[in-house]
C-alpha positions as a printed Julia matrix, in Angstrom:
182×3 Matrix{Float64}:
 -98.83  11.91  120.84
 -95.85   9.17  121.57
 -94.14  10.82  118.8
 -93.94  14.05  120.27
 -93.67  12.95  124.1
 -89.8   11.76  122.48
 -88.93  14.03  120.3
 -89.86  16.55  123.54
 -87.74  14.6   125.67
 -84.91  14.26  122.68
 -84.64  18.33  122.93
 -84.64  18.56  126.7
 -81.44  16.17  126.69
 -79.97  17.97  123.61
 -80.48  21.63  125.3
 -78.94  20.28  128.95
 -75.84  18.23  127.12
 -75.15  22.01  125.33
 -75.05  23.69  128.35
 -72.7   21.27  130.13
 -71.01  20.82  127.33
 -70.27  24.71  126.82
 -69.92  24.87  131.29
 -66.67  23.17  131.14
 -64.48  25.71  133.13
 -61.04  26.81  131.44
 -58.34  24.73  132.64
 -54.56  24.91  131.62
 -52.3   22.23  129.85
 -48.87  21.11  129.1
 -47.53  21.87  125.89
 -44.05  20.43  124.35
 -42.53  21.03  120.77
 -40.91  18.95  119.24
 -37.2   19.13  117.06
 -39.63  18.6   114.22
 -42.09  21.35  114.88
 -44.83  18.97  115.96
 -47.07  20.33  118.82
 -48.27  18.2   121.57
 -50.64  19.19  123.94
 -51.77  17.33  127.26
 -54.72  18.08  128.89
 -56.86  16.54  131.69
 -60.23  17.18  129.59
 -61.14  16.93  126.36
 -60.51  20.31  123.54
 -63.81  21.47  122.99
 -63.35  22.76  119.43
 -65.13  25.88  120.35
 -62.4   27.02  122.58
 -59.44  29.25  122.3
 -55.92  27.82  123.22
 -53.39  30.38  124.99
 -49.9   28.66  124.44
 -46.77  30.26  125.94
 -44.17  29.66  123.08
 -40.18  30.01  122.83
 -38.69  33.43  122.52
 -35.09  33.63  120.31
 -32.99  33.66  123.62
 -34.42  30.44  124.79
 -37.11  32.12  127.32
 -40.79  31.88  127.33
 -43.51  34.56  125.59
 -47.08  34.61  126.12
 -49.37  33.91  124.38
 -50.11  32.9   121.17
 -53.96  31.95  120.38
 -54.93  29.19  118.82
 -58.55  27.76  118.11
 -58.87  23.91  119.9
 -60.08  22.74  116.6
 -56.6   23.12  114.93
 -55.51  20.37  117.25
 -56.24  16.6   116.87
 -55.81  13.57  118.93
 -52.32  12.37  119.17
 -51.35   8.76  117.33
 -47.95   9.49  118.98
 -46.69   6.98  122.15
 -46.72   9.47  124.97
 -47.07   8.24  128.1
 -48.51  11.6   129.96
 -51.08  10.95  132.63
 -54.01  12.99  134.92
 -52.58  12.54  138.1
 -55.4   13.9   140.14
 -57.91  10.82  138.93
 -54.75   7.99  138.02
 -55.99   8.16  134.34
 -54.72   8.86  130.84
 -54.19  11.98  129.62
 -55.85  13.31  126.32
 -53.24  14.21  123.88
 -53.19  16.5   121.23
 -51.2   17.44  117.97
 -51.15  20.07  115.68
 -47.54  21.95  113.89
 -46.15  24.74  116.03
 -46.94  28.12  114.31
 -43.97  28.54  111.78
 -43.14  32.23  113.62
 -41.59  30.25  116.66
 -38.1   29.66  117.03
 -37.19  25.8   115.86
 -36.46  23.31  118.71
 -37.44  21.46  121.61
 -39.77  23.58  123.89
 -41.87  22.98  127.17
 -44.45  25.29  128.22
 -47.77  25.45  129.46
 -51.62  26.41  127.73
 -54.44  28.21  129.19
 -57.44  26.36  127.51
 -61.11  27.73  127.38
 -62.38  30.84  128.58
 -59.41  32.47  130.31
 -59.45  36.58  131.12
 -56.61  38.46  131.69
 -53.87  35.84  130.62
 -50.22  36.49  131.79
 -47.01  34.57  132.36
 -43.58  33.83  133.3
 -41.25  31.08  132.33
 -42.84  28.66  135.22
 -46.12  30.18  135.73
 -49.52  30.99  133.87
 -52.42  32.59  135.51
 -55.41  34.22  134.54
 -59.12  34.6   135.79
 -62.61  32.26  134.86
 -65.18  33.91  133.58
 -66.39  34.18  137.4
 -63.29  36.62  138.03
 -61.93  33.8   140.12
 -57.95  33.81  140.08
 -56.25  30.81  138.13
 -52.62  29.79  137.84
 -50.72  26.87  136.83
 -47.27  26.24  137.28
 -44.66  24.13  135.97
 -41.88  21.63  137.32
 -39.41  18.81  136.14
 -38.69  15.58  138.15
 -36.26  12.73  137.89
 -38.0   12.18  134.35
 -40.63  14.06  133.26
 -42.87  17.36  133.89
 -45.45  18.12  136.5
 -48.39  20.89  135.78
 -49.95  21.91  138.86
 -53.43  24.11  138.13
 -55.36  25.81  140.96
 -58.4   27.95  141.38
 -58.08  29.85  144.08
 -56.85  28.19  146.61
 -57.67  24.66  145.58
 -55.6   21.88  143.12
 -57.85  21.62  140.44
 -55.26  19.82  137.53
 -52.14  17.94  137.81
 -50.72  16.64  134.7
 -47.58  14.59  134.32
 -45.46  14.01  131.26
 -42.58  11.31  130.85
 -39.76  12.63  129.0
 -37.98   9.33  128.68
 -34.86  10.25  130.02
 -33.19  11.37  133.07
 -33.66  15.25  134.07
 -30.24  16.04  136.68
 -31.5   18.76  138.2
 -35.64  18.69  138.86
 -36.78  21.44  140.32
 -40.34  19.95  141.63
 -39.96  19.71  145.54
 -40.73  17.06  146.67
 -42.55  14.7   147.09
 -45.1   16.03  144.5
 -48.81  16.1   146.75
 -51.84  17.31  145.9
């Protein structure tokens, strides 16, 4: 009877950990490529291999495409020293590596990701937006400041992810306004 009081209670928490697991709402990342065709990804969550990556990638005259799937288990966590961070909670953010598809153009790229369960994805060089599966509107957008890159996600109307990346050098001519708030 003891026995199966716990394993009971072992498939209640296993059922409720797969639903929140499989709740997480789609959020959007920053993505970066490298001279040597490496792919980082930053994100303020962890890839749930079960999700579908939407990556904006480099078009042949230096402007941005969308989108390119692909699956969250083709990346793995970064070894690499990047210093990117979740600005909204002062944390660490997760990074990610995988090799850029060998279709894109070679060089260094920045761009943005719609991760999870995105409708209707569409962008622009500085924008992504789509719609959660509630058919509430999504975007992110995408700035530079004295060193590094700012992602700024809502839904709707409210700030749901802002990611920062240091680039490690001086950028002349960011285009964040500032200061940065959420």
């Amino acid at each position: 009877m003891m026995v199966t009081k716990q394993w009971i209670a072992a498939l209640a928490l296993a059922s409720v950990s797969g639903v929140s697991m499989s709740a997480t709402s789609p959020d959007f990342a920053i993505i970066k490529v490298t001279n040597k065709g490496q792919l980082i990804l930053i994100s303020a969550a962890k890839l749930d291999p079960r999700h579908v990556v939407q990556l904006q990638f480099p078009d042949p005259k230096h402007g941005t495409q969308c989108c390119q799937q692909l699956k969250a288990s083709q990346f793995k966590l970064s070894e690499e020293d990047i210093v990117a961070s979740n600005e909204l909670t002062d944390s660490e953010a997760f990074t990610y590596e995988s090799r850029a598809p060998s279709n894109w153009p070679k060089g260094p790229f920045i761009g943005m990701a719609a991760v999870g369960d995105f409708k209707h994805v569409r962008s622009q060089d500085y924008l992504i937006e789509g719609r959660a599966p509630d058919g509430s509107p999504m975007k992110a957008t995408v700035c530079t400041s004295s060193e590094g890159v700012h992602l700024h996600a809502t839904q709707g109307d409210r700030l749901q992810t802002h990611l920062y990346l240091w680039l490690g050098y001086d950028i002349a001519d960011p285009t964040c306004k500032l200061p940065v708030t959420e």
